[in-house]
Amino acid sequence: MSEVRLAAEARTEFGKGAARRTRRAGKIPAVLYGHGSDPKHLALPALEFARVVREHGQNAVLTLEIDSNTELALTKTVTTHPIKNYIEHVDLLLVQRGEKVNVEVPIVTTGDAAPGTLVTQDLTTIEVSVEALHIPEQFEVSIEGLEAGTQITASDIQLPAGAELATDGDALVLAVNAAQTAADVETEGEGEAAAESTEE
């Protein structure tokens, strides 16, 4: 994942009113914390940060330019408005070059399983411990031609060099099942009807 530079401003006003004023000015309230330092309250440029999240995902690593200093930060939590869908607040984690961090990385499936099957995906992300500047944007899992009965667990996912799995390796990511046929559905319906008549 590439490093992104972003100009940030220190915030001196706090509370809901101050946050609203910050957003009206085209900026996003943010807090930078980590490494035992006091939290820093910042304002990030809204359009630029939204573009970073869109292009690099929510695990984007930022080089923040604050006054005359620069800080390296991992985007930890992005809070969006539930209805209007704008970014309300961002939590940033202070990181250092070479430092490993634990992050949730999305899982994306590619291809199509064998005909007559249905794929159920239990996990959409897995947690990995990885160097802050080498966080993968996603893990691709090919399901091309997989037969019914196939299961893929977290430990089956290929990780980049230096990355370690933090999710339980036995955790089920996805399973390929035989798809129900019209006859199966009909048989199920007959079974339910028989059970109901027995109860009566």
PDB file of N, CA and C in Angstrom, residues 27 43-44 47 51-52 63 68 72 77 82 84 89 103 110 118 121 130 154 157 164 167 177 192 197-198:
ATOM      1  N   LYS A  27     -13.714  20.191   6.570  1.00  0.00           N
ATOM      2  CA  LYS A  27     -12.695  19.369   7.216  1.00  0.00           C
ATOM      3  C   LYS A  27     -13.354  18.289   8.084  1.00  0.00           C
ATOM      4  N   ALA A  43      -7.741  18.318  12.322  1.00  0.00           N
ATOM      5  CA  ALA A  43      -8.759  18.494  11.279  1.00  0.00           C
ATOM      6  C   ALA A  43      -8.125  18.081   9.962  1.00  0.00           C
ATOM      7  N   LEU A  44      -8.773  17.123   9.265  1.00  0.00           N
ATOM      8  CA  LEU A  44      -8.259  16.631   7.988  1.00  0.00           C
ATOM      9  C   LEU A  44      -9.089  17.204   6.844  1.00  0.00           C
ATOM     10  N   LEU A  47     -12.376  16.309   1.424  1.00  0.00           N
ATOM     11  CA  LEU A  47     -12.380  15.735   0.073  1.00  0.00           C
ATOM     12  C   LEU A  47     -11.150  14.863  -0.159  1.00  0.00           C
ATOM     13  N   ARG A  51     -11.044  10.733  -0.668  1.00  0.00           N
ATOM     14  CA  ARG A  51     -10.417  10.135  -1.854  1.00  0.00           C
ATOM     15  C   ARG A  51      -9.403   9.066  -1.446  1.00  0.00           C
ATOM     16  N   VAL A  52      -8.658   9.329  -0.382  1.00  0.00           N
ATOM     17  CA  VAL A  52      -7.675   8.359   0.120  1.00  0.00           C
ATOM     18  C   VAL A  52      -8.373   7.058   0.518  1.00  0.00           C
ATOM     19  N   THR A  63       0.988  10.043   5.755  1.00  0.00           N
ATOM     20  CA  THR A  63       2.035  10.905   6.283  1.00  0.00           C
ATOM     21  C   THR A  63       1.376  12.250   6.537  1.00  0.00           C
ATOM     22  N   SER A  68       4.959  22.187  11.155  1.00  0.00           N
ATOM     23  CA  SER A  68       6.243  21.910  10.488  1.00  0.00           C
ATOM     24  C   SER A  68       6.699  20.471  10.726  1.00  0.00           C
ATOM     25  N   LEU A  72       3.568   9.634  10.949  1.00  0.00           N
ATOM     26  CA  LEU A  72       3.066   8.507  10.175  1.00  0.00           C
ATOM     27  C   LEU A  72       1.887   7.904  10.942  1.00  0.00           C
ATOM     28  N   THR A  77     -10.173   3.949  12.540  1.00  0.00           N
ATOM     29  CA  THR A  77     -11.636   3.908  12.509  1.00  0.00           C
ATOM     30  C   THR A  77     -12.167   5.104  11.744  1.00  0.00           C
ATOM     31  N   PRO A  82     -24.917   7.733   9.437  1.00  0.00           N
ATOM     32  CA  PRO A  82     -25.719   6.583   9.011  1.00  0.00           C
ATOM     33  C   PRO A  82     -26.686   6.875   7.872  1.00  0.00           C
ATOM     34  N   LYS A  84     -26.697  10.275   5.883  1.00  0.00           N
ATOM     35  CA  LYS A  84     -26.145  11.168   4.845  1.00  0.00           C
ATOM     36  C   LYS A  84     -24.820  10.659   4.270  1.00  0.00           C
ATOM     37  N   HIS A  89     -16.050  11.411  11.638  1.00  0.00           N
ATOM     38  CA  HIS A  89     -14.898  11.426  12.538  1.00  0.00           C
ATOM     39  C   HIS A  89     -13.911  10.327  12.142  1.00  0.00           C
ATOM     40  N   VAL A 103      -4.411  -5.431  11.610  1.00  0.00           N
ATOM     41  CA  VAL A 103      -5.463  -4.791  10.817  1.00  0.00           C
ATOM     42  C   VAL A 103      -6.409  -5.841  10.239  1.00  0.00           C
ATOM     43  N   THR A 110     -12.936 -14.582  -6.245  1.00  0.00           N
ATOM     44  CA  THR A 110     -12.873 -14.458  -7.705  1.00  0.00           C
ATOM     45  C   THR A 110     -13.268 -15.786  -8.328  1.00  0.00           C
ATOM     46  N   LEU A 118     -23.567 -23.671  -4.278  1.00  0.00           N
ATOM     47  CA  LEU A 118     -23.883 -22.381  -3.667  1.00  0.00           C
ATOM     48  C   LEU A 118     -22.764 -22.061  -2.686  1.00  0.00           C
ATOM     49  N   GLN A 121     -20.281 -17.302   2.388  1.00  0.00           N
ATOM     50  CA  GLN A 121     -19.064 -16.682   2.929  1.00  0.00           C
ATOM     51  C   GLN A 121     -19.314 -16.249   4.366  1.00  0.00           C
ATOM     52  N   VAL A 130       0.961  -7.143  10.307  1.00  0.00           N
ATOM     53  CA  VAL A 130       1.780  -6.852   9.123  1.00  0.00           C
ATOM     54  C   VAL A 130       2.481  -5.509   9.291  1.00  0.00           C
ATOM     55  N   ALA A 154      -9.266 -19.650   7.351  1.00  0.00           N
ATOM     56  CA  ALA A 154      -8.351 -18.497   7.375  1.00  0.00           C
ATOM     57  C   ALA A 154      -6.914 -18.910   7.067  1.00  0.00           C
ATOM     58  N   ILE A 157      -5.587 -18.981   3.364  1.00  0.00           N
ATOM     59  CA  ILE A 157      -5.373 -17.749   2.589  1.00  0.00           C
ATOM     60  C   ILE A 157      -3.883 -17.427   2.521  1.00  0.00           C
ATOM     61  N   GLU A 164       1.575 -12.143   9.391  1.00  0.00           N
ATOM     62  CA  GLU A 164       1.164 -13.271  10.220  1.00  0.00           C
ATOM     63  C   GLU A 164      -0.343 -13.208  10.450  1.00  0.00           C
ATOM     64  N   THR A 167      -6.238 -13.853  13.011  1.00  0.00           N
ATOM     65  CA  THR A 167      -7.512 -14.580  13.123  1.00  0.00           C
ATOM     66  C   THR A 167      -7.210 -16.054  13.360  1.00  0.00           C
ATOM     67  N   ASN A 177     -21.438 -25.403  -1.064  1.00  0.00           N
ATOM     68  CA  ASN A 177     -22.484 -26.383  -0.785  1.00  0.00           C
ATOM     69  C   ASN A 177     -23.235 -26.734  -2.073  1.00  0.00           C
ATOM     70  N   GLU A 192     -42.680 -30.625   5.620  1.00  0.00           N
ATOM     71  CA  GLU A 192     -43.245 -29.665   6.562  1.00  0.00           C
ATOM     72  C   GLU A 192     -44.766 -29.836   6.667  1.00  0.00           C
ATOM     73  N   SER A 197     -49.583 -31.687   9.706  1.00  0.00           N
ATOM     74  CA  SER A 197     -50.807 -32.500   9.811  1.00  0.00           C
ATOM     75  C   SER A 197     -50.704 -33.470  10.989  1.00  0.00           C
ATOM     76  N   THR A 198     -49.484 -33.929  11.287  1.00  0.00           N
ATOM     77  CA  THR A 198     -49.283 -34.819  12.440  1.00  0.00           C
ATOM     78  C   THR A 198     -49.570 -34.073  13.738  1.00  0.00           C
TER      79      THR A 198
END
